Amino acid sequence: MEFRFETKYDQKGLTAMAQALRKTIHKKWNRIGLILGWCVVVLAALLVAAERLLGEPWTLRDTKNSFVGVFLIAIMLTKNQINAFFAKKRMLPGTSSAKSVFREEGYTSITEAASTEFHYESVQQVCETADYFVFLFGKQYG
């Protein structure tokens, strides 16, 4: 039995892949990064609040602390999209879409650049999103 699919590696697809990696293989490091990020945000907020309670005027340091807090929140909320953006930038020419043929022994991915055979044993994890099935091969490849 054989199944055929065509996949376009656009921003939406790469974002789904980044999210699948973050929620499975990178789960531990994602949690550590979130904890550290939120600690820095809280520390920045406390520094600004402490100076306001002491009656100090607004300084450049307060502006920098506020900027760091807002910047980290933005990064933490959009990290999947950011990872997808950089993954798209690193893609080789001719690999923005792929046709895949799934068979019982493995599957073949055909792009404009090459044709690659994969065996199911090399898949570390399979993730399903609302629109995609993601095969994760390692820490950076899906």
PDB file of C-alpha atoms in Angstrom:
ATOM      1  CA  MET A   1       0.000   0.000   0.000  1.00  0.00           C
ATOM      2  CA  GLU A   2       1.285   3.452  -0.895  1.00  0.00           C
ATOM      3  CA  PHE A   3       0.339   6.992   0.163  1.00  0.00           C
ATOM      4  CA  ARG A   4       1.402  10.167  -1.631  1.00  0.00           C
ATOM      5  CA  PHE A   5       1.514  13.665  -0.132  1.00  0.00           C
ATOM      6  CA  GLU A   6       2.855  17.037  -1.138  1.00  0.00           C
ATOM      7  CA  THR A   7       4.182  19.406   1.512  1.00  0.00           C
ATOM      8  CA  LYS A   8       5.083  23.066   1.173  1.00  0.00           C
ATOM      9  CA  TYR A   9       7.660  24.222   3.678  1.00  0.00           C
ATOM     10  CA  ASP A  10       6.211  27.663   4.261  1.00  0.00           C
ATOM     11  CA  GLN A  11       6.144  29.741   7.451  1.00  0.00           C
ATOM     12  CA  LYS A  12       3.060  27.909   8.759  1.00  0.00           C
ATOM     13  CA  GLY A  13       4.512  24.435   8.195  1.00  0.00           C
ATOM     14  CA  LEU A  14       7.896  25.295   9.658  1.00  0.00           C
ATOM     15  CA  THR A  15       6.201  26.887  12.672  1.00  0.00           C
ATOM     16  CA  ALA A  16       4.295  23.642  13.272  1.00  0.00           C
ATOM     17  CA  MET A  17       7.577  21.727  13.015  1.00  0.00           C
ATOM     18  CA  ALA A  18       9.296  24.092  15.477  1.00  0.00           C
ATOM     19  CA  GLN A  19       6.394  23.722  17.905  1.00  0.00           C
ATOM     20  CA  ALA A  20       6.523  19.923  17.633  1.00  0.00           C
ATOM     21  CA  LEU A  21      10.264  19.954  18.377  1.00  0.00           C
ATOM     22  CA  ARG A  22       9.760  22.328  21.315  1.00  0.00           C
ATOM     23  CA  LYS A  23       7.004  20.231  22.876  1.00  0.00           C
ATOM     24  CA  THR A  24       8.756  16.871  22.505  1.00  0.00           C
ATOM     25  CA  ILE A  25      12.513  16.635  22.045  1.00  0.00           C
ATOM     26  CA  HIS A  26      13.346  20.123  23.385  1.00  0.00           C
ATOM     27  CA  LYS A  27      10.822  19.913  26.229  1.00  0.00           C
ATOM     28  CA  LYS A  28      13.384  20.068  29.062  1.00  0.00           C
ATOM     29  CA  TRP A  29      15.391  22.953  27.571  1.00  0.00           C
ATOM     30  CA  ASN A  30      12.219  24.813  26.669  1.00  0.00           C
ATOM     31  CA  ARG A  31      11.064  24.690  30.276  1.00  0.00           C
ATOM     32  CA  ILE A  32      14.463  25.849  31.563  1.00  0.00           C
ATOM     33  CA  GLY A  33      14.506  28.699  29.032  1.00  0.00           C
ATOM     34  CA  LEU A  34      11.004  29.803  29.993  1.00  0.00           C
ATOM     35  CA  ILE A  35      11.828  29.785  33.700  1.00  0.00           C
ATOM     36  CA  LEU A  36      15.002  31.819  33.158  1.00  0.00           C
ATOM     37  CA  GLY A  37      13.245  34.198  30.787  1.00  0.00           C
ATOM     38  CA  TRP A  38      10.381  34.879  33.170  1.00  0.00           C
ATOM     39  CA  CYS A  39      12.840  35.339  36.064  1.00  0.00           C
ATOM     40  CA  VAL A  40      14.628  38.052  34.073  1.00  0.00           C
ATOM     41  CA  VAL A  41      11.282  39.705  33.207  1.00  0.00           C
ATOM     42  CA  VAL A  42      10.204  39.703  36.870  1.00  0.00           C
ATOM     43  CA  LEU A  43      13.600  41.028  37.970  1.00  0.00           C
ATOM     44  CA  ALA A  44      13.408  43.862  35.428  1.00  0.00           C
ATOM     45  CA  ALA A  45       9.888  44.728  36.600  1.00  0.00           C
ATOM     46  CA  LEU A  46      10.970  44.666  40.255  1.00  0.00           C
ATOM     47  CA  LEU A  47      13.930  46.957  39.561  1.00  0.00           C
ATOM     48  CA  VAL A  48      11.716  49.502  37.848  1.00  0.00           C
ATOM     49  CA  ALA A  49       9.029  49.227  40.555  1.00  0.00           C
ATOM     50  CA  ALA A  50      11.578  49.587  43.383  1.00  0.00           C
ATOM     51  CA  GLU A  51      12.903  52.840  41.941  1.00  0.00           C
ATOM     52  CA  ARG A  52       9.352  54.173  41.563  1.00  0.00           C
ATOM     53  CA  LEU A  53       8.597  53.326  45.228  1.00  0.00           C
ATOM     54  CA  LEU A  54      11.752  55.167  46.295  1.00  0.00           C
ATOM     55  CA  GLY A  55      10.597  58.230  44.381  1.00  0.00           C
ATOM     56  CA  GLU A  56      13.497  58.160  41.926  1.00  0.00           C
ATOM     57  CA  PRO A  57      12.978  59.852  38.542  1.00  0.00           C
ATOM     58  CA  TRP A  58      12.710  57.727  35.378  1.00  0.00           C
ATOM     59  CA  THR A  59      16.194  57.063  34.017  1.00  0.00           C
ATOM     60  CA  LEU A  60      17.783  55.485  30.975  1.00  0.00           C
ATOM     61  CA  ARG A  61      18.406  52.380  33.080  1.00  0.00           C
ATOM     62  CA  ASP A  62      14.652  52.043  33.693  1.00  0.00           C
ATOM     63  CA  THR A  63      14.047  52.349  29.959  1.00  0.00           C
ATOM     64  CA  LYS A  64      16.629  49.631  29.278  1.00  0.00           C
ATOM     65  CA  ASN A  65      15.130  47.333  31.937  1.00  0.00           C
ATOM     66  CA  SER A  66      11.640  47.829  30.524  1.00  0.00           C
ATOM     67  CA  PHE A  67      12.885  47.197  26.993  1.00  0.00           C
ATOM     68  CA  VAL A  68      14.609  43.962  28.055  1.00  0.00           C
ATOM     69  CA  GLY A  69      11.430  42.746  29.766  1.00  0.00           C
ATOM     70  CA  VAL A  70       9.190  43.534  26.796  1.00  0.00           C
ATOM     71  CA  PHE A  71      11.727  42.067  24.346  1.00  0.00           C
ATOM     72  CA  LEU A  72      11.984  38.795  26.299  1.00  0.00           C
ATOM     73  CA  ILE A  73       8.204  38.464  26.522  1.00  0.00           C
ATOM     74  CA  ALA A  74       7.942  38.977  22.760  1.00  0.00           C
ATOM     75  CA  ILE A  75      10.643  36.363  22.112  1.00  0.00           C
ATOM     76  CA  MET A  76       9.052  33.817  24.461  1.00  0.00           C
ATOM     77  CA  LEU A  77       5.613  34.250  22.880  1.00  0.00           C
ATOM     78  CA  THR A  78       6.812  34.041  19.264  1.00  0.00           C
ATOM     79  CA  LYS A  79       9.739  31.622  19.462  1.00  0.00           C
ATOM     80  CA  ASN A  80       8.138  29.064  17.123  1.00  0.00           C
ATOM     81  CA  GLN A  81       7.661  31.688  14.422  1.00  0.00           C
ATOM     82  CA  ILE A  82      11.211  32.976  14.948  1.00  0.00           C
ATOM     83  CA  ASN A  83      12.661  29.462  14.679  1.00  0.00           C
ATOM     84  CA  ALA A  84      10.586  28.877  11.524  1.00  0.00           C
ATOM     85  CA  PHE A  85      11.839  32.137  10.003  1.00  0.00           C
ATOM     86  CA  PHE A  86      15.492  31.164  10.499  1.00  0.00           C
ATOM     87  CA  ALA A  87      14.847  27.593   9.336  1.00  0.00           C
ATOM     88  CA  LYS A  88      13.353  29.003   6.117  1.00  0.00           C
ATOM     89  CA  LYS A  89      16.432  31.203   5.651  1.00  0.00           C
ATOM     90  CA  ARG A  90      18.725  28.138   6.013  1.00  0.00           C
ATOM     91  CA  MET A  91      16.801  25.985   3.531  1.00  0.00           C
ATOM     92  CA  LEU A  92      18.648  24.977   0.390  1.00  0.00           C
ATOM     93  CA  PRO A  93      17.298  26.232  -2.930  1.00  0.00           C
ATOM     94  CA  GLY A  94      14.764  23.821  -4.390  1.00  0.00           C
ATOM     95  CA  THR A  95      13.641  22.374  -1.062  1.00  0.00           C
ATOM     96  CA  SER A  96      10.652  24.630  -0.346  1.00  0.00           C
ATOM     97  CA  SER A  97       8.240  21.867  -1.365  1.00  0.00           C
ATOM     98  CA  ALA A  98       8.463  18.099  -1.262  1.00  0.00           C
ATOM     99  CA  LYS A  99       6.479  15.184  -2.584  1.00  0.00           C
ATOM    100  CA  SER A 100       6.504  12.206  -0.257  1.00  0.00           C
ATOM    101  CA  VAL A 101       5.680   8.607  -1.058  1.00  0.00           C
ATOM    102  CA  PHE A 102       4.990   6.431   1.994  1.00  0.00           C
ATOM    103  CA  ARG A 103       5.432   2.668   1.720  1.00  0.00           C
ATOM    104  CA  GLU A 104       5.516  -0.106   4.301  1.00  0.00           C
ATOM    105  CA  GLU A 105       9.336  -0.233   4.509  1.00  0.00           C
ATOM    106  CA  GLY A 106       9.934   3.538   4.540  1.00  0.00           C
ATOM    107  CA  TYR A 107       9.238   6.667   2.611  1.00  0.00           C
ATOM    108  CA  THR A 108      10.800   8.783  -0.094  1.00  0.00           C
ATOM    109  CA  SER A 109      10.929  12.573  -0.124  1.00  0.00           C
ATOM    110  CA  ILE A 110      11.377  14.158  -3.548  1.00  0.00           C
ATOM    111  CA  THR A 111      12.301  17.831  -3.933  1.00  0.00           C
ATOM    112  CA  GLU A 112      13.628  19.850  -6.861  1.00  0.00           C
ATOM    113  CA  ALA A 113      17.115  19.399  -5.441  1.00  0.00           C
ATOM    114  CA  ALA A 114      17.189  15.679  -4.553  1.00  0.00           C
ATOM    115  CA  SER A 115      15.361  12.483  -3.741  1.00  0.00           C
ATOM    116  CA  THR A 116      15.930  10.988  -0.299  1.00  0.00           C
ATOM    117  CA  GLU A 117      14.883   7.621   1.159  1.00  0.00           C
ATOM    118  CA  PHE A 118      14.059   7.390   4.859  1.00  0.00           C
ATOM    119  CA  HIS A 119      13.437   4.344   7.027  1.00  0.00           C
ATOM    120  CA  TYR A 120      10.881   4.493   9.794  1.00  0.00           C
ATOM    121  CA  GLU A 121      13.487   3.280  12.332  1.00  0.00           C
ATOM    122  CA  SER A 122      15.265   6.656  12.089  1.00  0.00           C
ATOM    123  CA  VAL A 123      12.151   8.561  13.210  1.00  0.00           C
ATOM    124  CA  GLN A 124      12.511   9.452  16.900  1.00  0.00           C
ATOM    125  CA  GLN A 125       8.999  10.759  17.397  1.00  0.00           C
ATOM    126  CA  VAL A 126       5.802  11.379  15.444  1.00  0.00           C
ATOM    127  CA  CYS A 127       3.711  14.445  16.275  1.00  0.00           C
ATOM    128  CA  GLU A 128       0.295  15.362  14.987  1.00  0.00           C
ATOM    129  CA  THR A 129      -0.994  18.925  14.814  1.00  0.00           C
ATOM    130  CA  ALA A 130      -4.279  20.181  13.425  1.00  0.00           C
ATOM    131  CA  ASP A 131      -2.817  20.398   9.917  1.00  0.00           C
ATOM    132  CA  TYR A 132       0.349  18.277   9.909  1.00  0.00           C
ATOM    133  CA  PHE A 133       2.011  15.009  10.816  1.00  0.00           C
ATOM    134  CA  VAL A 134       5.584  15.775  11.836  1.00  0.00           C
ATOM    135  CA  PHE A 135       8.314  13.132  11.846  1.00  0.00           C
ATOM    136  CA  LEU A 136      11.150  14.179  14.154  1.00  0.00           C
ATOM    137  CA  PHE A 137      14.563  12.712  13.339  1.00  0.00           C
ATOM    138  CA  GLY A 138      16.668  14.523  15.904  1.00  0.00           C
ATOM    139  CA  LYS A 139      17.127  17.756  17.798  1.00  0.00           C
ATOM    140  CA  GLN A 140      17.070  19.902  14.664  1.00  0.00           C
ATOM    141  CA  TYR A 141      15.455  17.877  11.922  1.00  0.00           C
ATOM    142  CA  GLY A 142      11.806  17.181  11.263  1.00  0.00           C
TER     143      GLY A 142
END
